XYZ file of C-alpha atoms in Angstrom:
611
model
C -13.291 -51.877 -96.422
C -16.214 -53.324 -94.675
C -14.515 -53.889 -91.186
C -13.387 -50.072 -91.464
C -16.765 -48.498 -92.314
C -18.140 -51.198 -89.449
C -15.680 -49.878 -87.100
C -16.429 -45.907 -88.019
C -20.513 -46.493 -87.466
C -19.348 -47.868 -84.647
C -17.578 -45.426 -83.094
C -20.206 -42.905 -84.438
C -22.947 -44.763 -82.247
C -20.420 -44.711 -79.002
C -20.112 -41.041 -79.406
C -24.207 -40.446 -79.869
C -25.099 -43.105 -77.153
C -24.883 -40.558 -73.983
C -26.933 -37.680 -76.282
C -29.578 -40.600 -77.145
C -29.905 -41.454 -73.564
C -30.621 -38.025 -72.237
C -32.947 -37.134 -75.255
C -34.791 -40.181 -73.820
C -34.944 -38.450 -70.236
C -37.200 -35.889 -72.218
C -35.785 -33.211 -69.928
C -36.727 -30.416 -72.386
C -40.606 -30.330 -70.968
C -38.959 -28.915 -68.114
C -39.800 -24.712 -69.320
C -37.467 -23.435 -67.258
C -33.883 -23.166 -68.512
C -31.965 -22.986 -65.296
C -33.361 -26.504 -64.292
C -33.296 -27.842 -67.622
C -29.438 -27.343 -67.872
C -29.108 -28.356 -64.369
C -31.055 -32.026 -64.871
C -29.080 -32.299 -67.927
C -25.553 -32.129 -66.878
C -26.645 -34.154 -63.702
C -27.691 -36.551 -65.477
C -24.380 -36.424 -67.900
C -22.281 -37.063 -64.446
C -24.302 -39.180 -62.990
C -24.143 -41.290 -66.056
C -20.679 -40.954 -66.579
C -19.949 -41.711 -62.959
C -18.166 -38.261 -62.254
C -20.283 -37.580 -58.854
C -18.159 -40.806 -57.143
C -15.101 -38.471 -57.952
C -14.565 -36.040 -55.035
C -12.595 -32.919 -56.413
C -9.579 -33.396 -54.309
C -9.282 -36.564 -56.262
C -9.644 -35.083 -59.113
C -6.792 -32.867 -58.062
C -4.565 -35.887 -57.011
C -5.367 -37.049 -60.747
C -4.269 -34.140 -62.427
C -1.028 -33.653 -60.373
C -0.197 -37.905 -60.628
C -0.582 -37.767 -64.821
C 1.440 -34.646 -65.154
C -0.888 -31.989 -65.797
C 0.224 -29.349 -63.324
C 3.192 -29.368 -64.929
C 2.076 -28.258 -68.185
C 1.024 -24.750 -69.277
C -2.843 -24.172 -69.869
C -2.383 -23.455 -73.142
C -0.941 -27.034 -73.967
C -2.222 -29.508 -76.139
C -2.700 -33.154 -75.198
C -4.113 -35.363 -77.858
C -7.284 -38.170 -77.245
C -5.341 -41.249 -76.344
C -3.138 -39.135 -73.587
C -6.809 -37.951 -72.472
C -8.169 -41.990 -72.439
C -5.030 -42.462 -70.319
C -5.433 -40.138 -67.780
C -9.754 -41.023 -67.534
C -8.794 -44.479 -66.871
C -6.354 -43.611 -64.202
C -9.083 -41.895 -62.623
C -11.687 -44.390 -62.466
C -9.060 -47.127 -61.907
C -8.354 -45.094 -58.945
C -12.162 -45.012 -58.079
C -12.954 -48.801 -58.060
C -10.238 -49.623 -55.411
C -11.721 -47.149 -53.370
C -15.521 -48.326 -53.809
C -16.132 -51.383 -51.841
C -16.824 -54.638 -53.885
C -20.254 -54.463 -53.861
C -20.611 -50.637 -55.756
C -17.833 -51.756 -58.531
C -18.472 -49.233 -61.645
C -18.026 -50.352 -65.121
C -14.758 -48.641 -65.840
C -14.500 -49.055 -69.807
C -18.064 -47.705 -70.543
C -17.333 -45.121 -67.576
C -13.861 -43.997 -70.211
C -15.766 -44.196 -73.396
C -18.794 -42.581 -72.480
C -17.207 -39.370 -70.713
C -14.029 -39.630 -73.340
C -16.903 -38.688 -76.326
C -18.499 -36.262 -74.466
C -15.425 -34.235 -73.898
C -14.607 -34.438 -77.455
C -17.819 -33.616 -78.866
C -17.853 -30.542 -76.120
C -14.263 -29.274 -76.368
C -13.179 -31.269 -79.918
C -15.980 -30.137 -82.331
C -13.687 -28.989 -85.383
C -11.955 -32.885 -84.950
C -8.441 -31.820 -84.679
C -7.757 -34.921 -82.038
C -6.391 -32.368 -79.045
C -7.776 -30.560 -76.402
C -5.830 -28.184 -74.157
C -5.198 -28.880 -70.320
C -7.325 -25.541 -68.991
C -9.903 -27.136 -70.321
C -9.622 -30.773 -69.626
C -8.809 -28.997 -65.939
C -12.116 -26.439 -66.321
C -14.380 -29.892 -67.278
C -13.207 -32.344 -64.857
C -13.030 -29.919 -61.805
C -16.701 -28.400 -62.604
C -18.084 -32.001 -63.499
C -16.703 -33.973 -60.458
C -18.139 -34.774 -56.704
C -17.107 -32.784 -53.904
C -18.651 -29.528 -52.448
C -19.440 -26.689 -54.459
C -16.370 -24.214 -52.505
C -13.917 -27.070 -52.793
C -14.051 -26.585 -56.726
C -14.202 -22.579 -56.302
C -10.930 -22.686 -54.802
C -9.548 -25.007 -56.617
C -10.733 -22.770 -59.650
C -9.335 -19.772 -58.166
C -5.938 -21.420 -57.573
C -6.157 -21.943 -62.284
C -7.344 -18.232 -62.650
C -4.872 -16.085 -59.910
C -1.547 -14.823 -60.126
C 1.045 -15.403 -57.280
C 0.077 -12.973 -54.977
C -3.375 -14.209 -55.049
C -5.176 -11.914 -57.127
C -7.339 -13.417 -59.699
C -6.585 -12.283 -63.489
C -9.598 -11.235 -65.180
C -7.892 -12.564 -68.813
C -7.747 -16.277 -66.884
C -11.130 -15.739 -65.628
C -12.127 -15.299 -69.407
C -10.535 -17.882 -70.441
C -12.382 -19.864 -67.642
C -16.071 -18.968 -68.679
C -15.122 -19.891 -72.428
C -14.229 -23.116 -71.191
C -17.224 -23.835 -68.573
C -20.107 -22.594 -70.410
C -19.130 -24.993 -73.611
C -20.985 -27.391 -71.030
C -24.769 -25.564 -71.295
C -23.721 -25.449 -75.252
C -23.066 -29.281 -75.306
C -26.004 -29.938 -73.837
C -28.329 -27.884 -76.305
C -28.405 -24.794 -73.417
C -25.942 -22.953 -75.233
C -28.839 -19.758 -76.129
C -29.357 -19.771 -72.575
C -25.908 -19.891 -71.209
C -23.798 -19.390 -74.428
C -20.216 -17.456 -73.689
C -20.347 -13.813 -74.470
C -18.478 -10.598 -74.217
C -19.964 -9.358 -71.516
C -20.041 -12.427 -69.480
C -17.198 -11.292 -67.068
C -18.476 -8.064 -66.345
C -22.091 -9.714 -65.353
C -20.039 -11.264 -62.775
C -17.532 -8.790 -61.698
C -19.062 -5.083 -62.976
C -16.327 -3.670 -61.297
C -12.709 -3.841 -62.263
C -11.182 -4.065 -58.835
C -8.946 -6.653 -57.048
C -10.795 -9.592 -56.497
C -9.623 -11.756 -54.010
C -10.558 -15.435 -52.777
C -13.450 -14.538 -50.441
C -14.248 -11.500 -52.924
C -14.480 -14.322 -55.819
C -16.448 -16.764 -53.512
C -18.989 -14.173 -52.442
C -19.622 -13.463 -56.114
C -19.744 -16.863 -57.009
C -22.223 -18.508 -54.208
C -24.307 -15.209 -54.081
C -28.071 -15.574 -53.838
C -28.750 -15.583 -56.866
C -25.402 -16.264 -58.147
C -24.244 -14.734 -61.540
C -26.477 -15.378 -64.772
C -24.244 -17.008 -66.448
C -23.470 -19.524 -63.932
C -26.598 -19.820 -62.442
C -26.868 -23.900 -63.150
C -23.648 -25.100 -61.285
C -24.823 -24.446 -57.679
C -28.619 -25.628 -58.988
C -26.625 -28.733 -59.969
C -25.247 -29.425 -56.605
C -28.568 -28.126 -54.782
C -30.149 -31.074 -56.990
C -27.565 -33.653 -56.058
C -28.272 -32.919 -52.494
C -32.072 -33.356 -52.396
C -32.204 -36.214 -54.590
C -33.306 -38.321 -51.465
C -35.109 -35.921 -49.713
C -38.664 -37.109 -48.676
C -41.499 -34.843 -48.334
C -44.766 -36.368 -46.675
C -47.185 -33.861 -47.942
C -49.660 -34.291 -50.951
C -49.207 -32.745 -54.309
C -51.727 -29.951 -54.872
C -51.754 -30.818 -59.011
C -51.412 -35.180 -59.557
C -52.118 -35.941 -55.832
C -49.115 -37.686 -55.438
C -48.986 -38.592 -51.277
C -45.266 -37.874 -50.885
C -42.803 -36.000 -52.767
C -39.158 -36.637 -53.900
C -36.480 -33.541 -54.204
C -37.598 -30.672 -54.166
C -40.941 -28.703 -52.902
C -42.404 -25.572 -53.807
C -44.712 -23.749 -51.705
C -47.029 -20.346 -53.397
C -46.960 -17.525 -50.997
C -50.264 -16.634 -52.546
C -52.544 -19.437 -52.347
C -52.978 -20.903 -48.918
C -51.993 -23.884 -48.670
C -50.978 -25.411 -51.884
C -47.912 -26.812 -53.068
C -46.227 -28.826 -56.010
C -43.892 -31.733 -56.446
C -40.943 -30.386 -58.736
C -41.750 -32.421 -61.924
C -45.428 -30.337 -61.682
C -43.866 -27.070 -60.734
C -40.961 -27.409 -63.671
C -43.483 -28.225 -66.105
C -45.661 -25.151 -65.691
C -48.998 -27.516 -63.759
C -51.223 -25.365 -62.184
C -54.858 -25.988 -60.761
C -57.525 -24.137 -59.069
C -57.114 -20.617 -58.312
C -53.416 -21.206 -58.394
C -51.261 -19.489 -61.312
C -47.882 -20.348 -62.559
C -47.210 -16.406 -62.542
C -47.646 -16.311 -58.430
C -44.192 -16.215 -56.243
C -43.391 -20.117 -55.115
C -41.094 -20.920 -52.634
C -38.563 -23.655 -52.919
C -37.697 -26.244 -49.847
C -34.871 -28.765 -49.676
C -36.196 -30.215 -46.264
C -38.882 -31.079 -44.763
C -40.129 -29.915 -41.012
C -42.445 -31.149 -38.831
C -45.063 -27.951 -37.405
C -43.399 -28.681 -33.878
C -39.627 -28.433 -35.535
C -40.988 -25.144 -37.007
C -42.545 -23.894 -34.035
C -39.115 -24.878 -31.815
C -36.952 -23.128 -34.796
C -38.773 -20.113 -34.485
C -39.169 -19.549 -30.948
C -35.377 -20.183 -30.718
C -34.702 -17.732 -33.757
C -36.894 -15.129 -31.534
C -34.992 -15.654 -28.251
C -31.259 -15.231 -30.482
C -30.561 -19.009 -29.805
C -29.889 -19.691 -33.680
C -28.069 -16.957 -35.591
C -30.153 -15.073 -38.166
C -27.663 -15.252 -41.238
C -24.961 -17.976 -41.928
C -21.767 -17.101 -44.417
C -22.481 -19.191 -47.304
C -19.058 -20.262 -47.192
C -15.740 -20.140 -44.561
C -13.430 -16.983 -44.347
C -10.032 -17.879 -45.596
C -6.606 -16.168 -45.068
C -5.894 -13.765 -48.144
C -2.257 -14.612 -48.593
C -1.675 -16.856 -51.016
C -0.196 -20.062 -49.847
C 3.145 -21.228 -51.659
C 2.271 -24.507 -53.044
C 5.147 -27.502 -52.067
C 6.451 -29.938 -54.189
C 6.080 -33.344 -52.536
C 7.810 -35.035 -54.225
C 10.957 -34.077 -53.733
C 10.444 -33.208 -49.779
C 13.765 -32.697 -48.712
C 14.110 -29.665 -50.865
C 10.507 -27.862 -50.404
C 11.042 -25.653 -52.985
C 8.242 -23.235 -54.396
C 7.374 -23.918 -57.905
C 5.707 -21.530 -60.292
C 2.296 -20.917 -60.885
C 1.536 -23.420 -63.429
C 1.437 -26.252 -60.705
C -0.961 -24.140 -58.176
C -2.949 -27.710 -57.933
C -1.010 -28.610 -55.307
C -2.293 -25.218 -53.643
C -5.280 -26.797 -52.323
C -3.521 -30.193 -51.487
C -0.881 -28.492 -49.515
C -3.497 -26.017 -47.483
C -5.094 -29.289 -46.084
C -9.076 -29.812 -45.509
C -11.334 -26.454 -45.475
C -12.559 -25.492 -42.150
C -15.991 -27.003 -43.442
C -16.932 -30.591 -42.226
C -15.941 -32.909 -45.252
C -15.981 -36.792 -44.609
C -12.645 -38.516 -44.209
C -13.638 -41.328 -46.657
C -14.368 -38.489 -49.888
C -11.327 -36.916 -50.111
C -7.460 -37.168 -49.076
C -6.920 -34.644 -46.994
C -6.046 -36.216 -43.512
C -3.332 -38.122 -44.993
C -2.111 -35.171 -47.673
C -1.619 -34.101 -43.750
C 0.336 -36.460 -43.118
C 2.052 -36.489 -45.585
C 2.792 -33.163 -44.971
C 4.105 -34.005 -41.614
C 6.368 -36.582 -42.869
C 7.821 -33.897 -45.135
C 8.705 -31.447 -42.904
C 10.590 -34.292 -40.719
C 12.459 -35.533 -43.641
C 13.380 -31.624 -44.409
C 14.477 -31.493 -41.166
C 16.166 -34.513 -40.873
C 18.381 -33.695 -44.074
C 18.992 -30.031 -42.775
C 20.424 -32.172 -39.585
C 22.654 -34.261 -41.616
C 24.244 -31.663 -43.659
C 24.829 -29.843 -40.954
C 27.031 -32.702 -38.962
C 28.829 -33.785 -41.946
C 29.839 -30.278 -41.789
C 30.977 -30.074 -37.607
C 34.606 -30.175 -36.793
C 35.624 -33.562 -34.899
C 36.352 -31.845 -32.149
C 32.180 -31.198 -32.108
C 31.757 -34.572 -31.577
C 29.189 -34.651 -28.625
C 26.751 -32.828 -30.738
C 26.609 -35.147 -33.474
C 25.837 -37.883 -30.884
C 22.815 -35.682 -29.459
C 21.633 -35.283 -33.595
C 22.004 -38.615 -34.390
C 19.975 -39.682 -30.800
C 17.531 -36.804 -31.978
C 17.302 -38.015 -35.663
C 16.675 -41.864 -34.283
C 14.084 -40.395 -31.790
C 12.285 -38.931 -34.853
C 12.243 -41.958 -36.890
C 10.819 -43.632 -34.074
C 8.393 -41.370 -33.815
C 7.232 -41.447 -37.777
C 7.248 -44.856 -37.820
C 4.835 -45.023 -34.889
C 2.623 -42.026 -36.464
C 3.387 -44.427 -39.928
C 1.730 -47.439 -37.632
C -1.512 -45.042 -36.546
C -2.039 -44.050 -39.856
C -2.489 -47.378 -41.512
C -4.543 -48.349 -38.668
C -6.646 -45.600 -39.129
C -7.269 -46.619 -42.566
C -8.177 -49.874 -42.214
C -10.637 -48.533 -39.486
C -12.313 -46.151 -41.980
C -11.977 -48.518 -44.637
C -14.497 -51.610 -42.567
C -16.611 -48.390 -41.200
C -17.122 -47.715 -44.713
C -18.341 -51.193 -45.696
C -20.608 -51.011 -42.851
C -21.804 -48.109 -43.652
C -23.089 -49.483 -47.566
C -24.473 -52.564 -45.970
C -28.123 -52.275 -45.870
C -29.616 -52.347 -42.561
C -33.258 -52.100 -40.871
C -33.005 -48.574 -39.702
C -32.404 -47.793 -44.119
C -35.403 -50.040 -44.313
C -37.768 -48.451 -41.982
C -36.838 -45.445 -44.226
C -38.250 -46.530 -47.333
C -41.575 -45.081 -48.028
C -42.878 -48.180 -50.045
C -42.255 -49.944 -46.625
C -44.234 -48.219 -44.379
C -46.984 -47.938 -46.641
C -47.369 -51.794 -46.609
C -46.568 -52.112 -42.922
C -49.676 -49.620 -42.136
C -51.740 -51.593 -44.969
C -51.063 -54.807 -43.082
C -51.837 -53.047 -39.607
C -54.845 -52.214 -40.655
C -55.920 -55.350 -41.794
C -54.895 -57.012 -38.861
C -57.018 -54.886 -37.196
C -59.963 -55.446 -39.212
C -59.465 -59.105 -38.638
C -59.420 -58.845 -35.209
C -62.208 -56.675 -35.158
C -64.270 -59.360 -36.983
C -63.261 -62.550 -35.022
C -64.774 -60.317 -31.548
C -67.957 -59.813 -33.298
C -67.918 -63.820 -34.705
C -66.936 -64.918 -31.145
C -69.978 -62.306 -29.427
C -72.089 -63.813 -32.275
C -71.272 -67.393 -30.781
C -72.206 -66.214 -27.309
C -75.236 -65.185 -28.741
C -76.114 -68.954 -29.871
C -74.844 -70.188 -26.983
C -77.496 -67.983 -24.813
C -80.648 -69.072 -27.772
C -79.391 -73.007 -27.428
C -79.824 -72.067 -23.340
C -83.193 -70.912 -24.214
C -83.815 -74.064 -25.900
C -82.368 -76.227 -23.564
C -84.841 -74.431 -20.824
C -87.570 -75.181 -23.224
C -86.567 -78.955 -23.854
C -86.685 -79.068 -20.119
C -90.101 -77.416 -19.333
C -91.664 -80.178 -21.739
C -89.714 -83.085 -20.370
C -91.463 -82.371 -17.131
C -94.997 -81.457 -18.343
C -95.197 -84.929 -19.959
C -93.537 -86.636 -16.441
C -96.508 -85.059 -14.800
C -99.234 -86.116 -17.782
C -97.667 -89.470 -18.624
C -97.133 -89.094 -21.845
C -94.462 -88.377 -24.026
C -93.079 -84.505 -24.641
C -93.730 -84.876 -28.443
C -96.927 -86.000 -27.796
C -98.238 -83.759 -25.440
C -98.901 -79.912 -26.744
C -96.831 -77.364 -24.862
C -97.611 -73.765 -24.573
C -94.337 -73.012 -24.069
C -93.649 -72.982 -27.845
C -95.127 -69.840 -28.004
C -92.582 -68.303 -25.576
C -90.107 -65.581 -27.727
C -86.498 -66.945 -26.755
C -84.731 -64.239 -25.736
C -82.269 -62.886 -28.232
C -79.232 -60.555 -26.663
C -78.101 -57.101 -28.187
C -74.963 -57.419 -30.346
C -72.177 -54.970 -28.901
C -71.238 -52.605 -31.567
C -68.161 -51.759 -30.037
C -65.974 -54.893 -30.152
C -62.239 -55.267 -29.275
C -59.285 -54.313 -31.445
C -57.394 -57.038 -30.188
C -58.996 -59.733 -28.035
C -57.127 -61.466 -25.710
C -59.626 -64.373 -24.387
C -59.370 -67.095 -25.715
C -62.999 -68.921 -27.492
C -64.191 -70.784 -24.747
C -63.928 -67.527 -22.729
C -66.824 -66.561 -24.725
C -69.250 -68.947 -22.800
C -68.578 -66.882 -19.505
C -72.512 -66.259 -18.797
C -73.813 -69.238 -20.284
C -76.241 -71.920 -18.469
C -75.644 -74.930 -16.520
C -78.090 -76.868 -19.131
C -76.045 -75.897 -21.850
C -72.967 -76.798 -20.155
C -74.349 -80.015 -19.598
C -75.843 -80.517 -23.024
C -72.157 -80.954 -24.056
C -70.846 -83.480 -21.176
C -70.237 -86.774 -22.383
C -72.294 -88.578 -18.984
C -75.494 -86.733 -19.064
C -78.144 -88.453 -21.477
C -79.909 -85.303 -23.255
C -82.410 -85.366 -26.096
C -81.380 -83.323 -29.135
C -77.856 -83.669 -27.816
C -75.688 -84.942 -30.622
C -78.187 -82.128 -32.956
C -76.339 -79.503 -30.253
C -72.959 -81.369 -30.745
C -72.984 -80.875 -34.410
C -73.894 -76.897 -34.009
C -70.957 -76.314 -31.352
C -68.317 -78.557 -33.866
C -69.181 -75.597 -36.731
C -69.319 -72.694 -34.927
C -65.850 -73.828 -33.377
C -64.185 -74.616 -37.142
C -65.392 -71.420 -38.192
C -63.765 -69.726 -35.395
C -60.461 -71.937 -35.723
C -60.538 -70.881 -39.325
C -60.557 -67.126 -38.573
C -58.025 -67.486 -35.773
C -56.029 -69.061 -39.009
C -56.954 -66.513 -41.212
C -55.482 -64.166 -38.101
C -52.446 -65.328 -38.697
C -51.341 -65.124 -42.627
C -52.814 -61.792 -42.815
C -51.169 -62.039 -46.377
C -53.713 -64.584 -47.735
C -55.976 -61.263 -48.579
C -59.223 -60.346 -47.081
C -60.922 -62.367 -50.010
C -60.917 -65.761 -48.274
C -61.879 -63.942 -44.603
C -65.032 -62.507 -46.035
C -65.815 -66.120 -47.872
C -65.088 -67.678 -44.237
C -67.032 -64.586 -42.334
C -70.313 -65.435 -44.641
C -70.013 -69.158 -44.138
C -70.293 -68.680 -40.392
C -72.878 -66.048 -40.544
C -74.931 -69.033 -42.837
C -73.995 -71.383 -40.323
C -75.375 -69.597 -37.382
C -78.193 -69.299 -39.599
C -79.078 -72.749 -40.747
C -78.412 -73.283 -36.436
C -81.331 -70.923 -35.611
C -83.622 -72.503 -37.998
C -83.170 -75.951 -37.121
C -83.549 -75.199 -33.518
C -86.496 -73.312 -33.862
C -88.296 -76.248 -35.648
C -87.402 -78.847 -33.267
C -88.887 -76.295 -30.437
C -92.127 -76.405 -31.709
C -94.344 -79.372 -30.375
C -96.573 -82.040 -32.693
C -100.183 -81.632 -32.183
């Protein structure tokens, strides 16, 4: 009794895990309800790994575990649903590379309670396939027209008409989502949820239902699916421009610009939470921007807009034929019989890629292609053979041109066969390429930059500081030249008198030594080296520091060039690990300055003559 109640608080905690998580997002200070039910399912796929799913292998899914076969009105209890989840992200980890593996049992528990809390709330155990289909299809990767038609394909007849009962049917099923989420008084199901979409009962067609359905703005009801992919799009969008409310430098996602105030802009966590500052009200018109252009792209765009070089208005989405296709079943290909129009999810399969640009890696089109291809040879092949089993002998010749043609075409598919799997195992390296990181990703990283420009500028500084240290050691150099000239003037004054130059009084020690002007101006990055710095300098100082010329006060002079030439070794150091932090420079830059200093002093007082 206590494993089984251990087991059931178990299963309870499974099954409130995912709510517990987003309640900790604290998504509802977002006030507006649209992008409250948009974060919230996001963050419901993102979490349970649906976004790595494109549609069309969702679609694969549903037609390799059965489902098109079934009615929409057919029950499948949870552990046939389990089964067919793990399928799909079984599926998904041999086509992530080994580095972006998914955890594939918390993947199937975590989405498995979620559909039965959403679609399962009375606890019978079963959940029909329209809306296993309806979930999955809405909650997957892929583009936003990809699922519309796929949709469309559920909700039609065979002429391609859509039925407005199925299209019922479809919002019960869909807006369950906003419910299970806590959205449901904002996008609950009602009665008159398909006439807000369609207020006129006409024939509605595929490009009739996908102008309705990517209209701007799209219907009420459904206003939070193409927010949801609008958010998955600019979730690593980078905006370099300041925050008008917290100041934040950059922004992430989306931007929102007031057409009233000039000037000012939020980040989206200020503008969803209602932040406003200044003159600025939350009741003014804001604009909201997925990308970010430079003035010059701007000013380009709209000179190019003005001259017709970019077209005004785009379609929101392609302009497709509106026959309906007669999906094929593959599976038997030598028969390519139509089937009925409980398995139209092979509609979209069959039809191929949308005229769109859709990568090669997200979704099986090229080879359903292919596939395609090799179906109509095999049909064609068969036809062939009936037909010579059926030819009199006396026909004999043209069997023996069919069989030559039917070898030819083998040939041929086994070639196409060869290009095919060479194709994928080209895609298959580009793609681990592609998720290895590499320095252009790097120089895109915002925290990057920022420290590269911190350490430029400190470089900078530094080398600002070590040309104003080496002009300050010119500066000595030019004072010790003074004093040399002074040591000099004495030496021969006490020649002439006799006596010796400390013992003779000297007028000369009244003389100002001449003290240079400091540039102000010094060199961002100096390229002498330190004994350049002496360009200018003396012959007597030159030969104060020769090892063959007897000076007085020479070894005093010795001992001020050895520290003014560690403490510019020190900062050419300090130059180079720019990382150590402008803590020690400083403690090095007043060390020489006190050097210099205690230089001055002592050479003053030696300068001065004994009475």
């Amino acid at each position: 009794m206590i494993e089984e109640g251990s087991k059931s608080s178990k299963a309870t905690v499974e099954k409130r895990q995912l709510f517990m998580e987003m309640r900790a997002q604290n998504f509802d200070v977002i006030r507006l309800s649209t992008y409250r039910t948009a974060c919230k399912l996001r963050f419901v796929q993102k979490r349970c790994n649906l976004h790595l799913v494109d549609v069309w292998n969702m679609i694969e899914a549903f037609r390799d575990n059965g489902l098109s076969t079934l009615d929409h009105n057919a029950e499948i209890n949870v552990s046939r649903l389990e089964t067919i989840l793990s399928s799909i992200f079984y599926q998904l980890n041999k086509r992530l590379p080994t580095t972006h593996q998914i955890n594939v049992e918390q993947s199937i528990g975590l989405l498995l309670n979620f559909m039965v809390a959403t679609y399962d709330s009375e606890g019978h155990g079963k959940l029909t396939v329209f809306s296993v289909k309806s979930m999955l299809a809405t909650m997957c990767g892929g583009k936003i027209v990809d699922k519309l038609r796929y949709i469309f394909s559920q909700i039609s007849d065979s002429s391609g008409t859509m039925v407005f009962a199925k299209f019922d049917q479809f919002l019960r099923e869909v807006l369950k989502l906003p419910t299970a989420v806590f959205e449901g008084p904002s996008f609950g199901y009602t009665e008159h949820s398909v006439r807000t979409c369609f207020p006129q009962q006409k024939k509605i067609l595929l490009n009739t239902f996908l102008d309705v359905m990517m209209a701007d703005p799209p219907p009420q009801c459904l206003v939070w699916l193409p927010l949801m992919h609008r958010l998955a799009n600019v979730e690593n969008v980078f905006h370099p421009v300041e925050c008008s409310y917290c100041r934040s430098e950059s922004m992430m996602g989306f931007r929102y610009r007031c057409q009233q105030c000039h000037g000012y802009q939020l980040c989206q966590n200020c503008f969803w939470r209602g932040h406003a500052s200044g003159p600025h009200s939350n009741q003014h018109q804001m604009k909201e921007h997925s990308s970010w252009k430079s003035p010059a792209k701007k000013l380009s765009h709209a000179i190019s807009k003005s001259l017709g070089c970019v077209p005004i208005g785009e379609p929101p989405h392609p302009v497709f034929p509106e026959a309906a296709e007669r999906p094929q079943d593959l599976a038997h290909p030598a028969q390519l019989k139509p089937v009925s129009n409980n398995m139209n999810d092979t509609i979209l399969m069959s039809s191929g890629a949308p005229t769109s640009t859709k990568s090669t890696l997200e979704s099986p089109s090229r080879l359903d292609e292919e596939h395609r291809l090799i179906a109509r040879y095999a049909a064609r092949l068969a036809a062939e053979a009936s037909n010579s089993t059926q030819c009199p002998p006396t026909d004999l010749s043209f069997s023996f041109d069919a069989n030559k043609q039917q070898r030819q075409l083998i040939a041929e598919l086994e070639n196409k066969n060869r290009e095919i799997l060479q194709e994928i195992q080209r895609l298959r390296l580009e793609h681990e390429q592609a998720s290895q990181p590499t320095p252009e990703k790097a120089q895109q990283n915002p925290t990057l930059l920022a420290e590269l420009r911190l350490l430029r500028h400190r470089k900078d500084e530094l080398e600002k500081r070590m040309s104003a240290l080496q002009e300050s050691r010119r500066e000595l150099m030019v004072q010790l030249e003074g004093l040399m000239r002074l040591l000099k003037d004495e030496e021969q004054k006490a020649a002439q008198t006799g006596g010796s130059p400390h013992s003779s009084p000297s007028h000369s020690a009244s003389c100002t030594m001449p003290m240079p002007i400091r540039s102000t101006s010094a060199g961002s990055t100096p390229t002498h080296t330190p004994q350049d710095c002496l360009a200018g300098v003396g012959d007597d100082v030159l030969d104060a520091f020769s090892q063959g010329v007897p000076r007085n006060l020479r070894n005093d002079l010795l001992v001020a060039a050895d520290s003014i030439t560690n403490t510019m070794s020190s900062l050419v150091k300090e130059l180079h690990s720019v990382d150590d932090g402008l803590e020690d420079e400083e403690v090095n830059m007043r060390n020489g300055r006190d050097k210099v200093s205690a230089q001055r002093h002592y050479g003053n007082r030696h300068s001065t003559p004994s009475f």
